[in-house]
């Protein structure tokens, strides 16, 4: 199919298991990743004839994820990132959106207690295409912001859960 | 012990829950009298209680308070349908059999609560975490577990034969304690987790176990059943601490959990089962239908097609560990002699039937291309 298609990522909390991020492909099947609470990532693809049912799922390690994204033609940045991971033992960067209607839209960075609760550091906030480096605890989020955070993969998954919690 | 190992192996090979097998083993041992109850009764008694407490504690560990509130928000309608359709059959059956209100209330609990252990294991083994209906199933399970925390408190009060006033008090107490712990866990959870999780595995293990048993003991003193206390402590623990708790206490739970289920089976005289087979069969049919309807409604709310709704229902059919914990409350108090055999028959059948239904439902495929993913 060649019609224009907007990829919309849907986040679904799976209580007791973790967080699921997924999108529907233009052909119908869904593709997604499950971030386990207990650590670990799972990639899944749904059936071609029943997009509700998982056709295949695969557990991946952090290094495997980095390698996979490189196989897709990762940018110079992701190439450097995989070196960073190797050097710093499982440290990764993630982009966490502040969605409208979530708890921390219009609240201060300090209120999230991200560092205390998960150990991740917020490096930058991207607002309307511009980067705001090293935001302090007084920084106030607004809907549409994207938080760039650094931490272990597990900590980033917990941080994602915190930032998308509802009011 | 050796037979337990063999059963657990067998169960994991066929991706079944070992719970019905443990129950069956208990039944067989009780029939042939291979196992002398008197010798180690006290040990088994204590072990069984510890097993139940650990089961609930680690269940609480799996959830965070945020997940609980989100689950309730997203699935309260289907959760209510679930409670009505699956609690009432057991309750009414107990009443029709001429049981006391307390015994009927317990049977309602037995038929109500799905086995989150069996459902979660099936979803993991089949690789269904990516399925569209999965969050619906998990939300229902979350609500059931939360209801269970309050229910166990009420059941414990009923079993103790509290007066109407005392009962109202203990219901209020249970709701109050659950609410208070949820708030405390939300505010101070991270601090609590840090407090316990500082040193070596050994001291963490002992500290955790001590904390769980202490709170469980206090809960029992206030009349809110030890299991509720354990569940709530589990809720308060989150993040890395939760992972460590699971790793350290998981094996203990499995050991004492197995003892608990075998012990329950041991208490049931197999000759008492045939007379209750007819009501058991009726309950199995109704309780299966109830869960299928629940799954259908919940799946629909999460945007699943008919195939997904069917899978959601099938996943909820299995009853297991909780139902037995509830029945054990009645057995301990010496309530209706028919409660234990009936509960055993129902739980055993549903724990076996549930996974079979799930495998069948998984074969049914729906052609529904290009359905948009709907955020719940």
Coordinates of C-alpha atoms in Angstrom, one line a residue:
Chain A
X1 CA 0.0 0.0 0.0
X2 CA 1.4 3.3 -0.9
X3 CA -1.2 5.7 0.5
X4 CA 0.1 8.1 3.1
X5 CA -0.1 6.5 6.5
X6 CA 0.5 8.1 9.8
X7 CA 2.1 5.9 12.4
X8 CA 0.4 6.4 15.7
X9 CA 2.0 4.7 18.8
X10 CA -0.4 3.6 21.4
X11 CA 0.8 3.0 25.0
X12 CA -1.1 0.5 27.1
X13 CA -0.2 -0.3 30.7
X14 CA -0.3 -4.1 31.4
X15 CA -0.9 -4.3 35.1
X16 CA 1.5 -6.7 36.8
X17 CA 3.5 -7.1 33.6
X18 CA 4.7 -3.7 32.3
X19 CA 4.1 -1.3 29.5
X20 CA 3.1 -2.1 25.9
X21 CA 3.9 0.2 23.0
X22 CA 2.5 -0.6 19.6
X23 CA 1.3 0.7 16.3
X24 CA -0.8 -0.7 13.5
X25 CA 1.0 -1.1 10.2
X26 CA -0.5 0.1 6.9
X27 CA -1.3 -3.5 6.0
X28 CA -3.2 -4.2 9.2
X29 CA -1.0 -6.2 11.6
X30 CA 0.2 -4.5 14.7
X31 CA 3.8 -4.3 15.7
X32 CA 4.9 -3.5 19.3
X33 CA 7.3 -3.8 22.2
X34 CA 6.5 -4.9 25.7
X35 CA 8.7 -3.4 28.5
X36 CA 8.6 -5.8 31.3
X37 CA 8.5 -4.6 34.9
X38 CA 11.0 -7.3 35.9
X39 CA 13.3 -6.1 33.1
X40 CA 13.5 -7.3 29.6
X41 CA 11.9 -6.4 26.3
X42 CA 9.6 -8.4 24.1
X43 CA 8.9 -7.7 20.5
X44 CA 5.7 -8.9 19.0
X45 CA 3.9 -9.0 15.6
X46 CA 0.2 -9.8 15.2
X47 CA -1.4 -12.1 12.8
X48 CA -2.0 -10.9 9.2
X49 CA -5.6 -12.2 9.3
X50 CA -6.4 -11.4 12.9
X51 CA -4.6 -8.3 14.2
X52 CA -5.9 -9.0 17.7
X53 CA -3.9 -12.2 18.0
X54 CA -0.1 -12.3 18.4
X55 CA 1.6 -14.3 15.7
X56 CA 5.1 -14.1 17.0
X57 CA 6.8 -12.7 20.0
X58 CA 10.5 -12.6 20.9
X59 CA 12.4 -11.7 24.0
X60 CA 15.4 -9.4 23.2
X61 CA 18.3 -8.3 25.2
X62 CA 19.4 -4.6 25.2
X63 CA 22.3 -5.4 22.9
X64 CA 20.1 -7.3 20.5
X65 CA 17.7 -4.3 20.4
X66 CA 20.6 -2.0 19.6
X67 CA 21.8 -4.4 16.9
X68 CA 18.3 -4.7 15.4
X69 CA 17.9 -1.0 15.2
X70 CA 21.2 -0.7 13.5
X71 CA 20.2 -3.4 11.0
X72 CA 17.2 -1.1 10.1
X73 CA 19.8 1.5 9.1
X74 CA 20.4 3.2 12.4
X75 CA 21.7 6.7 12.3
X76 CA 25.2 7.7 13.4
X77 CA 23.7 8.6 16.7
X78 CA 22.3 5.1 17.4
X79 CA 25.6 3.7 16.4
X80 CA 27.3 5.8 19.0
X81 CA 24.6 4.9 21.5
X82 CA 25.3 1.2 21.1
X83 CA 29.0 2.0 22.0
X84 CA 27.8 4.0 24.9
X85 CA 25.7 1.1 26.1
X86 CA 28.7 -1.2 25.9
X87 CA 30.9 1.2 27.6
X88 CA 28.6 2.2 30.4
X89 CA 26.9 -1.2 31.0
X90 CA 23.3 -1.1 30.0
X91 CA 22.8 2.7 30.0
X92 CA 20.3 4.0 27.4
X93 CA 18.5 7.1 26.3
X94 CA 14.8 7.3 25.8
X95 CA 12.3 9.9 24.6
X96 CA 9.3 10.0 26.8
X97 CA 6.3 12.2 25.7
X98 CA 4.2 14.2 28.1
X99 CA 0.7 13.6 26.8
X100 CA -2.3 15.9 27.3
X101 CA -4.4 14.8 30.2
X102 CA -1.6 12.9 32.0
X103 CA -0.7 13.8 35.6
X104 CA 2.5 15.7 35.0
X105 CA 1.3 18.0 32.1
X106 CA 1.4 21.5 33.7
X107 CA 3.4 20.2 36.7
X108 CA 7.0 20.6 37.8
X109 CA 9.8 18.3 36.9
X110 CA 10.5 18.1 40.6
X111 CA 7.0 16.7 41.3
X112 CA 7.7 13.6 39.3
X113 CA 10.5 12.6 41.6
X114 CA 11.9 10.7 38.6
X115 CA 15.5 10.6 39.9
X116 CA 14.5 9.5 43.4
X117 CA 12.1 6.9 42.2
X118 CA 13.8 5.4 39.2
X119 CA 17.3 6.8 39.0
X120 CA 17.0 8.2 35.5
X121 CA 18.3 11.7 34.7
X122 CA 16.4 14.1 32.6
X123 CA 18.9 15.6 30.1
X124 CA 16.8 17.7 27.9
X125 CA 13.2 18.6 27.2
X126 CA 12.1 19.0 23.6
X127 CA 9.3 21.6 23.3
X128 CA 7.9 22.5 19.9
X129 CA 11.0 21.3 18.1
X130 CA 13.5 23.2 20.3
X131 CA 15.6 21.6 23.0
X132 CA 15.7 23.0 26.5
X133 CA 18.9 21.5 28.0
X134 CA 19.3 20.5 31.7
X135 CA 15.9 21.5 33.0
X136 CA 15.8 22.2 36.8
X137 CA 13.3 20.8 39.3
X138 CA 11.3 24.1 38.9
X139 CA 10.8 23.4 35.2
X140 CA 7.1 23.1 34.3
X141 CA 6.0 20.5 31.7
X142 CA 3.3 21.2 29.2
X143 CA 1.4 18.7 27.1
X144 CA 3.4 17.8 24.0
X145 CA 6.8 18.0 25.6
X146 CA 9.2 15.2 25.0
X147 CA 11.5 14.3 27.9
X148 CA 14.9 13.0 26.9
X149 CA 16.1 10.8 29.8
X150 CA 19.2 8.7 30.5
X151 CA 19.3 5.6 32.7
X152 CA 19.2 1.8 32.7
X153 CA 16.7 0.3 30.4
X154 CA 14.6 -0.9 33.4
X155 CA 14.7 2.5 35.0
X156 CA 13.6 4.1 31.8
X157 CA 10.7 1.7 31.6
X158 CA 9.6 2.7 35.1
X159 CA 10.1 6.4 34.2
X160 CA 7.9 5.9 31.2
X161 CA 5.2 4.4 33.4
X162 CA 5.4 7.4 35.8
X163 CA 5.3 10.0 33.1
X164 CA 2.2 8.5 31.5
X165 CA 0.3 8.0 34.7
X166 CA -3.1 9.6 34.7
X167 CA -4.2 12.5 36.9
Chain B
X1 CA 8.3 -34.0 48.0
X2 CA 9.4 -36.2 45.1
X3 CA 5.9 -36.6 43.8
X4 CA 5.5 -32.8 44.0
X5 CA 8.6 -32.4 41.8
X6 CA 7.3 -34.8 39.2
X7 CA 3.9 -33.1 39.2
X8 CA 5.4 -29.6 38.8
X9 CA 7.6 -30.9 35.9
X10 CA 4.6 -32.5 34.3
X11 CA 2.6 -29.3 34.7
X12 CA 5.2 -27.0 33.2
X13 CA 5.7 -29.4 30.3
X14 CA 2.1 -29.1 29.3
X15 CA 1.9 -25.4 30.3
X16 CA -0.7 -26.3 32.9
X17 CA -1.0 -24.9 36.4
X18 CA 0.3 -27.4 39.0
X19 CA -2.5 -26.3 41.4
X20 CA -5.1 -28.9 40.3
X21 CA -2.3 -31.6 40.3
X22 CA -1.3 -30.7 43.9
X23 CA -4.9 -30.9 44.9
X24 CA -5.3 -34.3 43.2
X25 CA -2.2 -35.5 44.9
X26 CA -3.6 -34.5 48.3
X27 CA -6.8 -36.3 47.5
X28 CA -5.0 -39.5 46.5
X29 CA -2.8 -39.5 49.6
X30 CA -5.8 -38.9 51.8
X31 CA -7.6 -41.9 50.2
X32 CA -4.8 -44.4 50.7
X33 CA -3.7 -43.0 54.0
X34 CA -0.1 -43.2 52.8
X35 CA 0.5 -40.0 54.6
X36 CA 0.1 -39.9 58.3
X37 CA -1.5 -36.6 59.1
X38 CA -1.0 -36.6 62.9
X39 CA 2.8 -36.7 62.8
X40 CA 3.5 -33.5 60.9
X41 CA 0.2 -31.8 61.2
X42 CA 1.6 -28.8 63.0
X43 CA 4.4 -28.3 60.5
X44 CA 2.1 -28.6 57.5
X45 CA -0.4 -26.3 59.2
X46 CA 2.2 -23.6 59.6
X47 CA 3.7 -24.2 56.2
X48 CA 0.3 -24.0 54.6
X49 CA -0.5 -20.7 56.3
X50 CA 2.9 -19.3 55.3
X51 CA 2.3 -20.4 51.7
X52 CA -1.0 -18.5 51.6
X53 CA 0.6 -15.4 53.0
X54 CA 3.5 -15.4 50.6
X55 CA 1.1 -16.0 47.7
X56 CA -0.8 -12.8 48.5
X57 CA 2.3 -10.8 49.3
X58 CA 4.0 -11.6 46.0
X59 CA 0.7 -10.9 44.2
X60 CA 0.7 -7.5 45.8
X61 CA 4.4 -7.0 44.8
X62 CA 3.5 -7.5 41.1
X63 CA 1.2 -4.5 41.1
X64 CA 1.8 -0.8 41.9
X65 CA -0.9 1.4 43.3
X66 CA -1.0 3.4 40.1
X67 CA -1.8 0.2 38.1
X68 CA -4.5 -0.7 40.5
X69 CA -6.3 2.7 40.2
X70 CA -5.8 2.7 36.4
X71 CA -7.2 -0.8 36.2
X72 CA -10.2 0.1 38.3
X73 CA -10.8 3.2 36.1
X74 CA -10.6 1.4 32.9
X75 CA -12.6 -1.7 33.7
X76 CA -15.0 -1.0 36.5
X77 CA -18.0 -1.8 34.4
X78 CA -16.8 -5.2 33.3
X79 CA -15.5 -5.7 36.9
X80 CA -18.9 -5.2 38.3
X81 CA -20.4 -7.6 35.7
X82 CA -17.7 -10.1 36.6
X83 CA -18.6 -9.8 40.4
X84 CA -22.3 -10.2 39.8
X85 CA -22.2 -13.0 37.3
X86 CA -19.6 -15.1 39.1
X87 CA -20.2 -14.5 42.8
X88 CA -23.9 -14.9 42.7
X89 CA -24.0 -18.5 41.3
X90 CA -21.8 -19.8 44.2
X91 CA -23.7 -17.8 46.7
X92 CA -27.1 -18.9 45.5
X93 CA -26.0 -22.5 45.2
X94 CA -24.8 -22.4 48.8
X95 CA -28.2 -21.0 49.8
X96 CA -30.1 -23.6 47.8
X97 CA -28.1 -26.3 49.5
X98 CA -29.4 -25.0 52.8
X99 CA -26.0 -23.7 54.0
X100 CA -25.4 -20.9 56.4
X101 CA -25.0 -17.4 55.0
X102 CA -21.3 -17.6 55.8
X103 CA -20.7 -20.8 53.9
X104 CA -22.7 -19.5 50.9
X105 CA -20.7 -16.3 51.0
X106 CA -17.5 -18.3 50.9
X107 CA -18.7 -20.5 48.0
X108 CA -19.6 -17.3 46.1
X109 CA -15.9 -16.2 46.6
X110 CA -14.7 -19.6 45.3
X111 CA -16.7 -19.3 42.1
X112 CA -15.9 -15.5 41.7
X113 CA -12.2 -15.2 41.6
X114 CA -10.3 -16.3 38.5
X115 CA -6.8 -17.7 38.9
X116 CA -4.5 -14.8 38.0
X117 CA -1.6 -17.3 38.2
X118 CA -3.1 -19.6 35.6
X119 CA -4.2 -16.8 33.3
X120 CA -0.9 -15.0 33.5
X121 CA 1.0 -18.2 32.8
X122 CA -1.1 -19.0 29.8
X123 CA -0.7 -15.6 28.3
X124 CA 3.1 -15.7 28.8
X125 CA 3.5 -19.3 27.5
X126 CA 1.3 -18.6 24.4
X127 CA 3.1 -15.3 23.8
X128 CA -0.2 -13.4 24.0
X129 CA 1.0 -10.3 25.8
X130 CA 0.7 -8.5 22.6
X131 CA -2.9 -9.5 22.0
X132 CA -5.5 -6.7 22.0
X133 CA -7.6 -8.3 24.7
X134 CA -4.6 -8.7 27.1
X135 CA -5.0 -5.4 28.9
X136 CA -8.7 -6.2 29.4
X137 CA -7.9 -9.5 31.0
X138 CA -5.3 -8.0 33.2
X139 CA -7.5 -5.2 34.3
X140 CA -10.2 -7.6 35.3
X141 CA -7.7 -9.6 37.3
X142 CA -6.4 -6.5 39.0
X143 CA -10.0 -5.6 40.1
X144 CA -10.6 -9.1 41.3
X145 CA -7.4 -9.1 43.4
X146 CA -8.4 -5.8 44.9
X147 CA -11.9 -7.0 45.7
X148 CA -10.3 -10.1 47.2
X149 CA -8.4 -7.9 49.7
X150 CA -11.6 -6.5 51.1
X151 CA -13.5 -9.8 50.6
X152 CA -11.0 -11.8 52.7
X153 CA -11.4 -9.3 55.5
X154 CA -15.2 -9.7 55.5
X155 CA -15.0 -13.4 55.1
X156 CA -12.7 -13.7 58.1
X157 CA -15.1 -11.7 60.2
X158 CA -18.1 -13.8 59.1
X159 CA -16.3 -17.0 59.9
X160 CA -15.5 -15.8 63.4
X161 CA -19.2 -15.3 63.8
X162 CA -19.2 -11.6 64.3
X163 CA -22.5 -9.8 65.2
X164 CA -24.1 -7.5 62.6
X165 CA -22.5 -4.5 64.3
X166 CA -19.1 -6.2 64.5
X167 CA -19.5 -7.2 60.9
X168 CA -20.2 -3.7 59.7
X169 CA -17.2 -2.6 61.8
X170 CA -14.9 -5.2 60.2
X171 CA -16.1 -4.3 56.6
X172 CA -15.4 -0.7 57.4
X173 CA -12.1 -1.7 58.9
X174 CA -11.1 -3.8 55.8
X175 CA -12.0 -1.0 53.4
X176 CA -10.3 1.6 55.6
X177 CA -7.1 -0.4 56.0
X178 CA -7.0 -1.1 52.3
X179 CA -7.5 2.5 51.5
X180 CA -5.0 3.7 54.1
X181 CA -2.3 1.4 52.9
X182 CA -2.9 2.4 49.3
X183 CA -2.4 6.0 50.2
X184 CA 0.6 5.3 52.4
X185 CA 2.1 3.1 49.7
X186 CA 1.6 5.8 47.1
X187 CA 3.3 8.5 49.3
X188 CA 6.0 6.5 51.1
X189 CA 6.4 3.3 48.9
X190 CA 9.8 4.3 47.6
X191 CA 11.1 5.1 51.0
X192 CA 9.8 1.9 52.4
X193 CA 11.3 0.0 49.6
X194 CA 14.7 1.7 50.2
X195 CA 14.5 1.0 53.9
X196 CA 14.2 -2.7 53.5
X197 CA 16.5 -3.1 50.5
X198 CA 19.9 -2.0 51.5
X199 CA 22.1 -4.9 52.4
X200 CA 22.9 -8.5 51.5
X201 CA 20.3 -10.9 50.1
X202 CA 20.1 -12.7 53.4
X203 CA 19.2 -9.6 55.5
X204 CA 16.7 -8.5 52.8
X205 CA 15.1 -11.9 52.9
X206 CA 14.8 -12.0 56.7
X207 CA 13.7 -8.3 56.8
X208 CA 11.0 -8.8 54.2
X209 CA 9.7 -12.0 55.7
X210 CA 9.7 -10.3 59.1
X211 CA 7.8 -7.3 57.8
X212 CA 5.2 -9.4 56.0
X213 CA 4.6 -11.6 59.0
X214 CA 4.4 -8.6 61.4
X215 CA 1.9 -6.8 59.3
X216 CA 0.0 -10.0 58.6
X217 CA -0.1 -10.6 62.4
X218 CA -1.3 -7.1 63.1
X219 CA -4.0 -7.4 60.4
X220 CA -5.2 -10.6 62.0
X221 CA -5.3 -8.9 65.5
X222 CA -7.5 -6.1 64.1
X223 CA -9.7 -8.8 62.5
X224 CA -8.7 -8.1 58.9
X225 CA -7.2 -11.6 58.0
X226 CA -3.4 -12.0 57.6
X227 CA -3.6 -12.5 53.9
X228 CA -5.0 -9.0 53.3
X229 CA -2.1 -7.5 55.4
X230 CA 0.4 -9.5 53.3
X231 CA -1.2 -8.3 50.0
X232 CA -1.0 -4.7 51.2
X233 CA 2.6 -4.9 52.2
X234 CA 3.3 -6.3 48.7
X235 CA 1.6 -3.3 47.1
X236 CA 3.7 -0.9 49.0
X237 CA 6.9 -2.4 47.6
X238 CA 7.8 -1.3 44.1
X239 CA 10.6 -0.9 41.5
X240 CA 13.9 -2.7 42.0
X241 CA 12.8 -3.7 45.5
X242 CA 9.8 -5.6 44.0
X243 CA 12.1 -7.4 41.6
X244 CA 14.4 -8.5 44.4
X245 CA 11.4 -9.5 46.6
X246 CA 10.1 -11.7 43.8
X247 CA 13.4 -13.3 43.2
X248 CA 14.1 -14.0 46.9
X249 CA 10.7 -15.0 48.1
X250 CA 9.3 -16.6 44.8
X251 CA 10.9 -20.0 45.5
X252 CA 9.6 -20.0 49.1
X253 CA 6.1 -19.2 47.9
X254 CA 6.2 -22.1 45.4
X255 CA 7.4 -24.5 48.1
X256 CA 4.9 -23.5 50.8
X257 CA 2.1 -22.9 48.2
X258 CA 2.5 -26.5 47.0
X259 CA 2.3 -27.7 50.7
X260 CA -0.8 -25.5 51.1
X261 CA -2.6 -27.1 48.1
X262 CA -1.7 -30.6 48.9
X263 CA -2.7 -30.0 52.5
X264 CA -6.1 -28.8 51.4
X265 CA -6.5 -31.9 49.2
X266 CA -5.5 -34.1 52.2
X267 CA -8.4 -32.7 54.3
X268 CA -10.9 -33.8 51.7
X269 CA -12.2 -37.3 51.9
X270 CA -12.6 -38.5 48.3
X271 CA -15.7 -40.4 49.1
X272 CA -17.5 -37.1 49.9
X273 CA -17.0 -35.8 46.3
X274 CA -19.5 -38.0 44.3
X275 CA -22.5 -36.7 46.3
X276 CA -21.7 -33.1 45.4
X277 CA -20.9 -33.8 41.7
X278 CA -24.3 -32.6 40.4
X279 CA -24.2 -29.2 42.0
X280 CA -20.5 -29.0 41.1
X281 CA -21.3 -29.7 37.4
X282 CA -24.0 -27.0 37.4
X283 CA -21.6 -24.5 39.0
X284 CA -18.9 -25.4 36.5
X285 CA -21.2 -24.7 33.6
X286 CA -22.6 -21.4 35.1
X287 CA -19.2 -20.2 36.2
X288 CA -17.7 -20.9 32.8
X289 CA -20.5 -18.9 31.1
X290 CA -20.2 -16.1 33.6
X291 CA -16.5 -15.6 32.8
X292 CA -17.1 -15.9 29.0
X293 CA -19.6 -13.1 29.2
X294 CA -17.3 -11.0 31.4
X295 CA -14.4 -11.5 29.0
X296 CA -16.7 -10.7 26.0
X297 CA -17.8 -7.4 27.6
X298 CA -14.3 -6.4 28.8
X299 CA -12.7 -7.3 25.5
X300 CA -15.3 -5.2 23.6
X301 CA -14.5 -2.2 25.8
X302 CA -10.8 -2.6 24.8
X303 CA -11.7 -2.7 21.1
X304 CA -11.0 -6.4 20.6
X305 CA -12.8 -8.4 17.9
X306 CA -15.0 -11.4 18.7
X307 CA -11.9 -13.7 18.6
X308 CA -10.2 -11.6 21.2
X309 CA -13.3 -11.3 23.3
X310 CA -13.6 -15.1 23.3
X311 CA -9.9 -15.5 24.3
X312 CA -10.4 -13.0 27.1
X313 CA -13.4 -15.0 28.5
X314 CA -11.5 -18.3 28.2
X315 CA -8.5 -16.9 30.0
X316 CA -10.7 -16.0 33.0
X317 CA -12.4 -19.4 33.3
X318 CA -9.7 -21.1 35.4
X319 CA -10.2 -20.8 39.2
X320 CA -7.2 -21.7 41.4
X321 CA -5.2 -20.6 44.3
X322 CA -7.5 -17.9 45.7
X323 CA -10.6 -20.1 45.6
X324 CA -8.8 -22.7 47.7
X325 CA -7.6 -20.1 50.2
X326 CA -11.2 -19.0 50.6
X327 CA -12.5 -22.5 50.9
X328 CA -9.8 -23.2 53.5
X329 CA -11.2 -20.4 55.7
X330 CA -14.5 -22.4 55.9
X331 CA -12.8 -25.7 56.5
X332 CA -10.7 -24.2 59.3
X333 CA -13.8 -22.9 61.0
X334 CA -15.5 -26.3 60.6
X335 CA -18.4 -24.9 58.5
X336 CA -20.5 -27.0 56.1
X337 CA -18.8 -30.4 55.5
X338 CA -19.8 -30.2 51.8
X339 CA -17.9 -26.9 51.2
X340 CA -14.5 -28.5 50.8
X341 CA -15.5 -31.4 48.5
X342 CA -17.6 -29.0 46.4
X343 CA -14.9 -26.4 46.2
X344 CA -12.3 -29.0 45.3
X345 CA -14.5 -30.4 42.5
X346 CA -15.3 -27.0 41.1
X347 CA -11.8 -25.6 41.3
X348 CA -10.2 -28.8 40.0
X349 CA -12.6 -29.0 37.0
X350 CA -12.2 -25.3 36.1
X351 CA -8.4 -25.2 36.6
X352 CA -8.2 -28.0 34.0
X353 CA -11.1 -26.8 31.7
X354 CA -9.8 -23.2 31.6
X355 CA -6.5 -23.8 29.9
X356 CA -8.2 -26.3 27.5
X357 CA -10.8 -23.6 26.6
X358 CA -8.0 -21.1 26.1
X359 CA -6.2 -23.4 23.6
X360 CA -9.5 -23.9 21.7
X361 CA -10.2 -20.2 21.7
X362 CA -6.7 -19.5 20.3
X363 CA -7.5 -21.6 17.3
X364 CA -10.5 -19.5 16.3
X365 CA -9.3 -16.7 14.1
X366 CA -11.2 -13.7 13.0
X367 CA -10.7 -11.8 9.7
X368 CA -10.8 -8.2 10.8
X369 CA -8.2 -6.3 8.8
X370 CA -7.2 -2.7 9.4
X371 CA -9.0 -2.2 12.7
X372 CA -7.6 0.9 14.3
X373 CA -5.9 0.4 17.6
X374 CA -8.0 2.0 20.2
X375 CA -6.5 3.4 23.3
X376 CA -8.6 2.3 26.3

